[in-house]
Each structure stands twice: as C-alpha cells, then as structure tokens.
Amino acid sequence: MFNDDHVPASPNPGANVSVLSVTSLNRLARDLLERNFPAVIVEGEISNLAQPSSGHWYLTLKDKSSQIRCAMFNNRNRSVRFKPQNGNQIIIKGRLSIYEGRGDYQLIVDSMEEAGDGALRRAFEELKAKLQAEGLFDNASKQAILSRYDHIGVITSATGAAIQDILSVFARRFPATCITLIPVAVQGKDAPAEIVRAIELANKLRGKLQLQALIIGRGGGSLEDLQAFNEEAVARAIFASELPITSAVGHEIDFTIADFVADLRAPTPSAAAEQMSPDQQDYFATFYGYQAQFASLISRLLRQARQQLVWIMRQLKHPGRRLQEQSQHLDLLEARLQRALRNRLQAQRSELQQLRRSLLASSPLQLLRRSSLTLGHQRQRLQTASKSALESKRATLAALGRSLAAVSPLQTLARGYSITYDENARVVRRSEDVTIGGTIISRLSKGTIHSVVSAISSKVGSDENSGE
C-alpha cells in the first residue's frame, strides 16, 4: 500500500547515515500520507470544536477508543448544511496529512454530514429495548380496540394526506362516526412535544367531548421523518393514556416505538379507519334480510289460511251463503293484509331514507361546509367593525390636531408677538435677565432679530435705566 520512493534507504552497517532536518522529515511523512490516503471517509463524534474568526474549523473526531485532529478550511465548510456542535455524530470525507509546523498528524476535511439513519437506528433499538424491559409493550397493558365508536379523536397534521385518508374511509364505511382533529406537527424538533400535549389534552377533555378512542399517525417517510414517533416522551404519553390508542404511522413496512406501545398498530392511516369503523352496508343487509323474512312469513300465513279455508269448504255439505260470506271476508282480509304489508314496507323505506339523510347531515363534509359559511359571515362582520373603528379614530385624531394647533405658540407669534432669547439661548422673561450691552435675539412669526441692549426698564412705561 505504501510507496517508499521518497523514503531514504536504510544505511548498511558501517556506511554513512543521512541526517534529515525536522522539516524534511515532516515533509516526507506528509507526502507519504497524502499520496497513500488521498480520500478517506470516517465516522465519529465531534469534540473540541473551534471556529476562529478566520472561518476555518478545527475539531477532534473520536470514537470510544481513538481520536484524530481535523481541519476544515472556510472554502470547504461553507457547503456544510448543518451547524456542527460538540457531541454530534458525523461522517467526513478528506485526506490524511501532517501539519509540518508541529508535526501533528491530522485529517484535512473536504465534506461533512450528519451520521443520519445509522445513529437514529441505534437510538431506536436502545429505546425499544429499554421500554420493552419496563413492560410498556406488554399485551396485558393494552386496551381492546372496538370495531365501532361514536366519537374518535385524530392526532395528526391538519394538512397531510393521513387525515384525508381517514375521513374518506369513515365517510364511505360509517359516516355517522364523529371525528375530531387535534392538529399537530408530525416532524421537526417541536413535533414530539406537540404530540404529547395533544394526547394529554384529549384525555383531559374526553368526558366533555365524549371521546372514546384516539388515532395518532402520519404518512410514510424516512426514519428521520418518523423520528417524532420514536421519542420516549411520546411513547410514555401513549402508555399513560386512558383512551385506547391506535398507532397508524407511515406505510406497512414502517415500524415506530409508538406502534409497539399503542393498543393497536395499523399499517396505514386508512387501515386504522377500516379497523375502527363498521361497514354500513352490513347494517343495510341485515335490515333487508329482516324485511325478506317478514314478507315470507306473511306469504306463509296466507297459504295456511287458504288451505284451512279449502278444508272447511270440503267439510261442509251445503256451504251455501255462509261459504260465500266467508269467501268475501277472506278476500277482504287478504286485501287488508296486502295493504298493511305495502304500508309497512313503505314506512320502512321512509325510515331508511330518513336514516340516510341523518347520516349525510352529520358527515364531516357537511359540518365543514356549515363551519365555512359561519366563518365567512364572521369575517365580514369583523371587516365592517374594523373599518368603522378606524374611521372613528381618524376623526378623533383630526379633532385633536385642530385643538393642538389652536394652542400652538406659533399661532401666538402669527398675531404679532415675539419670543426673546439671551446670548445663551435662554428665554428672557424679565428685564433683570439681560444686561446693558448684551445681545438679545427676538424670534418672530417669520425670521429673527438680533439686538444690543442699550437701556433697561424694570416696569412698563417707567424711565429707562442706564445701568446704575
């Protein structure tokens, strides 16, 4: 691996030995390293990070048993997409070298990135083992998830595909189910805390809102995207929930810590909605089955009545008029029975139509439309009130401006008065404030007058004081 073209040959015994300077030795070692290790990729933890004003970065890259000094110059570190900190697990690409001035063995870094899924996967497995050892995954702690609920809370993003998939499934299978969305961020640094608060809020309001169960989840993504559902705080909030929780995070191949702690793991948000809703077609099939059984019973009773009538007629030797009356009565009963059957069927159809209208009226789409209409009315009222308040404030401001102008000193100057200052720009209020020979300045409405005091009078109309 090593090329020794520039390394002096070992001297033979008794031969003259070449003597190298320290600089030459370091340069030879540097050339040897740079030639044989032009590009290496290393993973480790940052420590002793320094970022001086020159813009260069200096750090130590370490693992459990070793470390190496690293330097990344400012023309390279500008392309780094994250802010490195001590303790970060990173992957760097660079070349081995030696800093000749100190003889330090170092790695010159060309690129740097976070370690990514490797570190996340290790943290996932460690947390999974910890929580499993504590019993958070035990089936004995899990609540049963029913196939029908009247009111379900959904903790997910308000703008993601997950909530749309869930609403679509419930609208198709059993639209009478009430769905309450508790919107949260499903990725990013704030997502775990928001999910924990949402779970706690749902449990706090479960009696008031009559919530019966929760679905938490999101669509698919990378391990980093799903990290919020691999946080210990979220796992413990799910375990502490008194409401049964179905975890529906990602796709079927994705598994998170939340899946193991939840009472039920669904492979997708749509699957969670399927498992927690009955199919309304099953109810309709049952109803139509009862209807068919009722019609069959009536038909059988009619046949039995006819058979009984035939038997009675055969037993009578002279049925005469009695037989005719019974026959007419039977026809009347048959007509009544058929009419009653038609009326009953019509009533059942009307009841079914009413049930369908009720289901449609309580669907999330209808509720959303009514809420949007109410929001529009409220927005229009708010705009009208804001415009009225602004016009009132403008009128008040104009009145205050007119009042301020009426008492302004500039208005007094405009009526022929002046303001007099001494040489130090102090306002002269009494004759004692000036001295003979001093300079005074009079400010008029337009312009100023500079004067020299030649006489002073202490009272208006008195003789001039020559300064005695």
XYZ file of C-alpha atoms in Angstrom:
468
model
C 0.000 0.000 0.000
C 2.754 2.411 0.867
C 5.082 3.833 -1.785
C 8.593 4.349 -0.428
C 10.088 6.216 -3.394
C 10.834 9.276 -1.232
C 11.928 7.438 1.915
C 15.721 7.179 2.327
C 17.034 3.636 2.193
C 18.247 2.101 5.398
C 22.024 2.530 5.612
C 24.273 -0.510 5.542
C 26.278 -1.225 8.658
C 29.294 0.997 8.706
C 28.025 3.249 5.883
C 27.442 6.970 6.281
C 23.894 7.693 7.630
C 21.862 10.529 6.005
C 20.835 13.148 8.532
C 17.405 14.776 7.991
C 16.146 18.036 9.374
C 12.887 18.009 11.307
C 11.214 19.930 8.493
C 12.432 17.430 5.906
C 11.245 14.506 7.984
C 7.775 16.039 8.472
C 7.552 16.856 4.776
C 8.466 13.291 3.806
C 5.886 11.911 6.226
C 3.238 14.328 4.916
C 3.928 13.376 1.295
C 3.754 9.701 2.208
C 0.350 10.080 3.909
C -1.180 12.327 1.258
C -0.036 10.045 -1.564
C -1.372 6.856 0.021
C -4.523 8.281 1.663
C -5.865 10.829 -0.851
C -9.505 10.190 0.131
C -10.884 8.579 3.287
C -14.387 8.523 4.795
C -14.569 8.439 8.586
C -17.467 8.435 11.066
C -17.094 9.698 14.621
C -18.145 12.177 17.293
C -17.174 15.863 17.331
C -15.222 17.211 20.304
C -13.026 20.268 20.972
C -14.726 22.178 18.131
C -13.116 25.583 17.465
C -14.348 28.172 14.946
C -11.947 31.163 14.987
C -12.513 34.432 13.131
C -10.514 33.134 10.154
C -13.538 30.999 9.251
C -11.630 27.717 9.462
C -12.929 24.889 11.667
C -10.742 22.772 13.927
C -12.047 19.750 15.794
C -11.231 16.342 17.184
C -13.054 13.336 15.710
C -13.291 10.470 18.174
C -14.884 7.131 18.909
C -14.781 5.003 22.052
C -11.058 4.258 21.868
C -9.342 6.663 19.438
C -9.297 10.212 18.160
C -7.789 12.280 15.343
C -7.374 16.005 14.811
C -9.244 17.508 11.871
C -9.118 20.812 9.991
C -11.784 22.116 7.605
C -10.943 25.348 5.808
C -13.529 28.052 5.143
C -13.693 27.407 1.400
C -14.963 23.915 2.270
C -17.099 24.434 5.378
C -19.380 26.898 3.590
C -21.102 23.925 1.933
C -21.980 22.212 5.252
C -25.785 22.205 5.627
C -25.974 21.949 9.409
C -24.375 23.691 12.384
C -21.861 21.288 13.921
C -21.680 21.046 17.699
C -19.676 19.033 20.181
C -21.271 15.620 20.590
C -22.634 15.428 17.015
C -22.142 12.109 15.247
C -20.822 12.934 11.765
C -19.377 11.394 8.617
C -16.498 13.261 6.977
C -14.554 12.811 3.755
C -10.990 14.068 3.467
C -7.303 13.232 3.174
C -4.617 12.395 5.696
C -1.793 14.868 6.155
C 0.718 16.250 8.664
C 0.911 19.844 9.824
C 4.645 20.430 9.359
C 4.935 23.262 11.872
C 4.045 20.997 14.798
C 4.385 17.586 13.255
C 0.697 16.919 14.003
C -0.981 14.024 12.226
C -4.369 15.324 11.017
C -7.276 14.857 8.643
C -7.969 17.645 6.122
C -11.778 17.639 5.740
C -13.376 18.197 2.329
C -17.025 17.463 3.243
C -19.068 16.836 6.387
C -22.558 15.467 7.014
C -24.555 14.178 9.937
C -24.359 10.445 10.547
C -28.102 10.146 9.746
C -30.091 6.917 9.916
C -27.292 4.933 11.482
C -27.371 6.954 14.692
C -31.157 7.136 14.619
C -31.425 3.367 14.188
C -29.119 2.747 17.147
C -31.125 5.148 19.301
C -34.315 3.386 18.146
C -33.054 -0.054 19.163
C -31.746 1.195 22.515
C -35.051 2.893 23.402
C -37.023 -0.122 22.197
C -35.022 -2.426 24.464
C -35.392 -0.048 27.416
C -39.171 0.342 27.121
C -39.686 -3.353 26.471
C -37.760 -4.151 29.640
C -40.046 -1.770 31.545
C -43.145 -3.584 30.246
C -44.549 -0.822 28.031
C -45.057 -3.296 25.166
C -46.831 -5.992 27.212
C -50.197 -7.105 25.837
C -51.563 -7.201 29.378
C -51.363 -3.388 29.483
C -53.170 -2.841 26.188
C -56.841 -1.880 25.874
C -59.199 -3.525 23.410
C -59.925 -1.626 20.189
C -63.578 -1.904 19.131
C -64.903 -2.041 15.583
C -67.285 0.872 16.171
C -67.052 4.184 18.043
C -69.357 7.188 18.115
C -66.552 9.758 18.589
C -62.869 9.352 17.669
C -60.032 11.878 18.056
C -57.347 12.004 15.350
C -53.898 13.396 16.239
C -52.043 14.220 13.025
C -51.159 17.080 10.680
C -54.097 19.202 9.531
C -52.638 19.421 6.013
C -51.271 15.924 5.499
C -52.688 13.060 3.479
C -53.323 10.975 6.616
C -56.355 12.965 7.823
C -57.850 12.961 4.317
C -57.468 9.186 4.074
C -59.076 8.681 7.494
C -62.038 10.975 6.732
C -62.541 9.297 3.354
C -62.724 5.819 4.892
C -65.166 6.865 7.618
C -67.354 8.696 5.070
C -67.514 5.540 2.968
C -67.929 2.944 5.699
C -69.802 4.656 8.553
C -70.316 8.434 8.177
C -72.231 8.661 11.473
C -68.905 8.477 13.357
C -67.874 11.879 14.736
C -64.217 12.734 14.004
C -62.342 15.443 15.978
C -58.980 16.517 14.549
C -56.307 17.600 17.043
C -53.711 19.155 14.689
C -50.005 18.740 15.471
C -46.666 18.899 13.695
C -45.655 15.349 12.767
C -41.974 16.032 12.123
C -39.384 18.549 13.267
C -37.995 19.423 16.677
C -41.358 20.664 18.042
C -43.361 17.624 16.907
C -42.803 15.324 19.949
C -43.900 17.975 22.458
C -46.996 18.817 20.381
C -47.996 15.148 20.126
C -47.590 14.671 23.897
C -49.716 17.769 24.610
C -52.394 16.571 22.182
C -52.641 13.153 23.877
C -52.869 14.778 27.315
C -55.484 17.285 26.080
C -57.635 14.538 24.551
C -57.596 12.583 27.814
C -58.405 15.723 29.803
C -61.428 16.553 27.609
C -62.618 13.011 26.943
C -65.613 13.373 29.291
C -66.659 16.775 27.997
C -66.270 15.803 24.331
C -67.356 12.177 24.897
C -64.225 10.956 23.121
C -63.951 7.180 23.050
C -60.655 6.468 21.249
C -57.670 8.082 19.503
C -55.796 7.572 16.245
C -52.280 9.024 16.056
C -50.209 8.879 12.912
C -48.948 10.331 9.660
C -47.998 9.264 6.152
C -44.811 7.479 5.237
C -41.281 8.871 5.201
C -37.679 8.243 6.110
C -36.548 7.192 9.571
C -35.675 10.822 10.266
C -39.148 11.953 9.105
C -40.783 9.480 11.522
C -38.459 10.367 14.419
C -41.180 12.198 16.398
C -42.951 8.850 16.892
C -39.719 7.254 18.148
C -39.296 9.692 21.061
C -39.504 8.394 24.627
C -41.834 11.214 25.737
C -44.387 10.264 23.050
C -44.167 6.576 23.975
C -44.806 7.283 27.652
C -47.726 9.602 26.832
C -49.331 6.818 24.751
C -48.800 4.298 27.546
C -50.330 6.677 30.133
C -53.415 7.432 28.012
C -56.752 6.301 29.427
C -58.234 6.479 25.937
C -57.385 3.483 23.724
C -54.923 4.494 21.001
C -54.348 3.116 17.519
C -50.949 3.967 16.019
C -51.022 4.491 12.242
C -47.582 5.791 11.307
C -46.140 5.554 7.806
C -46.553 2.606 5.477
C -46.926 -1.093 6.202
C -43.139 -1.600 6.274
C -42.560 1.246 8.760
C -42.365 0.447 12.471
C -42.003 3.039 15.234
C -41.796 2.970 19.016
C -45.351 4.348 19.051
C -46.535 1.194 17.222
C -45.163 -1.051 19.963
C -46.652 0.970 22.849
C -50.080 1.673 21.313
C -53.062 -0.572 21.995
C -53.253 -1.411 18.284
C -50.827 -0.930 15.405
C -52.378 -0.235 11.991
C -50.108 -0.394 8.923
C -51.546 2.852 7.457
C -53.963 5.631 8.495
C -56.575 4.182 6.122
C -56.219 0.766 7.740
C -56.753 2.323 11.178
C -60.030 3.853 9.997
C -61.076 0.494 8.498
C -60.411 -1.339 11.765
C -62.312 1.197 13.891
C -65.461 1.554 11.742
C -68.191 -0.921 10.784
C -69.398 -1.191 7.195
C -72.829 0.432 6.882
C -73.629 -1.997 4.067
C -73.686 -4.774 6.670
C -76.419 -2.905 8.557
C -78.418 -2.418 5.365
C -78.029 -6.108 4.501
C -79.347 -7.085 7.940
C -82.323 -4.760 7.544
C -83.194 -6.109 4.121
C -82.850 -9.636 5.492
C -85.466 -8.928 8.175
C -87.700 -7.405 5.517
C -87.491 -10.532 3.381
C -88.199 -12.760 6.393
C -91.286 -10.689 7.240
C -92.630 -10.941 3.692
C -92.020 -14.705 3.678
C -93.898 -15.072 6.970
C -96.922 -13.185 5.625
C -96.946 -15.273 2.471
C -96.833 -18.483 4.504
C -99.720 -17.340 6.714
C -101.779 -16.575 3.623
C -101.151 -20.010 2.207
C -102.105 -21.615 5.513
C -105.318 -19.573 5.633
C -106.259 -20.603 2.121
C -105.542 -24.245 2.912
C -107.683 -24.041 6.024
C -110.494 -22.471 4.025
C -110.339 -25.205 1.438
C -110.514 -27.831 4.189
C -113.561 -26.156 5.788
C -115.292 -25.931 2.431
C -114.768 -29.621 1.934
C -116.257 -30.392 5.353
C -119.465 -28.510 4.563
C -122.178 -30.382 2.717
C -124.203 -27.274 1.982
C -121.984 -24.218 2.381
C -124.436 -22.017 0.609
C -124.495 -18.414 1.548
C -122.176 -18.952 4.541
C -119.425 -20.074 2.239
C -119.866 -17.013 0.058
C -119.711 -14.733 3.103
C -116.569 -16.442 4.355
C -115.026 -16.204 0.907
C -115.779 -12.489 0.700
C -114.447 -11.999 4.215
C -111.277 -13.844 3.261
C -110.855 -11.616 0.209
C -111.287 -8.586 2.457
C -108.735 -9.887 4.923
C -106.317 -10.617 2.101
C -106.736 -7.103 0.718
C -106.210 -5.620 4.171
C -103.188 -7.788 4.747
C -101.638 -6.830 1.425
C -102.374 -3.158 2.087
C -100.858 -3.449 5.569
C -97.804 -5.135 4.076
C -97.399 -2.367 1.484
C -97.838 0.301 4.165
C -95.312 -1.427 6.399
C -92.796 -1.686 3.576
C -93.359 1.958 2.654
C -92.863 3.023 6.285
C -89.638 1.044 6.456
C -88.411 2.635 3.219
C -89.227 6.101 4.601
C -87.403 5.287 7.829
C -84.401 4.091 5.837
C -84.366 7.302 3.772
C -84.551 9.357 6.976
C -81.625 7.415 8.428
C -79.608 8.055 5.262
C -80.365 11.796 5.402
C -79.354 11.857 9.077
C -76.081 10.124 8.263
C -75.348 12.604 5.470
C -76.260 15.598 7.662
C -73.805 14.518 10.352
C -70.932 13.813 7.955
C -67.679 15.775 8.430
C -68.076 17.301 4.939
C -71.453 18.878 5.805
C -70.132 20.116 9.143
C -67.129 21.639 7.347
C -69.381 23.442 4.850
C -71.555 24.917 7.590
C -68.486 25.995 9.538
C -67.023 27.648 6.413
C -70.267 29.602 5.883
C -70.271 30.768 9.512
C -66.615 31.773 9.214
C -67.399 33.886 6.139
C -70.169 35.758 7.979
C -67.892 36.373 10.967
C -65.064 37.609 8.707
C -67.434 40.113 7.005
C -68.662 41.413 10.377
C -65.075 41.782 11.589
C -64.081 43.763 8.479
C -67.087 46.107 8.877
C -66.346 46.685 12.577
C -62.651 47.316 11.872
C -63.449 49.886 9.175
C -65.899 51.723 11.460
C -63.405 51.807 14.341
C -60.644 53.109 12.043
C -62.834 55.944 10.727
C -63.763 56.915 14.298
C -60.086 57.027 15.328
C -59.226 59.163 12.304
C -61.957 61.682 13.188
C -60.724 61.853 16.787
C -57.137 62.384 15.600
C -58.204 65.245 13.300
C -60.083 66.952 16.166
C -57.054 66.629 18.437
C -54.869 68.131 15.690
C -57.128 71.147 15.387
C -57.130 71.608 19.182
C -53.330 71.372 19.301
C -52.940 73.924 16.514
C -55.211 76.362 18.399
C -52.886 76.485 21.421
C -49.604 76.307 19.474
C -47.008 79.040 20.278
C -46.608 79.558 16.541
C -50.181 80.850 16.406
C -49.295 83.444 19.064
C -46.284 84.601 17.022
C -48.509 84.947 13.980
C -50.614 87.535 15.862
C -47.617 89.922 16.213
C -45.882 88.656 19.326
C -42.265 87.521 19.629
C -40.097 85.313 21.850
C -36.805 86.830 23.147
C -33.664 84.796 23.985
C -30.355 85.881 25.534
C -26.919 85.010 24.173
C -27.147 81.556 25.797
C -30.479 80.769 24.062
C -32.420 81.116 27.325
C -35.885 82.698 27.139
C -35.963 86.268 28.561
C -38.960 86.626 30.870
C -37.897 89.659 32.987
C -35.815 92.781 32.412
C -33.380 91.536 35.066
C -32.461 88.597 32.755
C -30.402 90.915 30.458
C -27.615 93.450 30.879
C -26.836 96.667 29.064
C -24.562 95.951 26.157
C -25.720 92.349 25.941
C -27.133 90.771 22.806
C -30.709 89.523 22.623
C -32.467 87.563 19.883
C -36.168 88.030 19.091
C -37.985 85.258 17.235
C -40.903 86.474 15.113
C -43.501 84.582 13.166
C -41.124 84.797 10.219
C -37.420 85.344 10.930
C -35.354 86.590 13.917
C -33.905 89.988 15.052
C -30.551 90.348 16.861
C -30.392 93.464 19.134
C -27.909 95.083 21.547
C -29.397 96.216 24.897
C -28.878 99.960 25.331
C -31.328 100.582 28.146
C -33.384 98.535 30.627
C -36.740 99.445 32.154
C -37.966 97.458 35.141
C -41.611 98.395 34.585
C -43.684 99.067 31.571
C -43.790 102.869 30.983
C -41.012 103.737 33.558
C -37.882 105.747 32.794
C -35.023 103.927 31.180
C -32.372 102.547 33.459
C -28.883 103.426 32.348
C -27.440 100.610 34.408
C -26.948 102.458 37.648
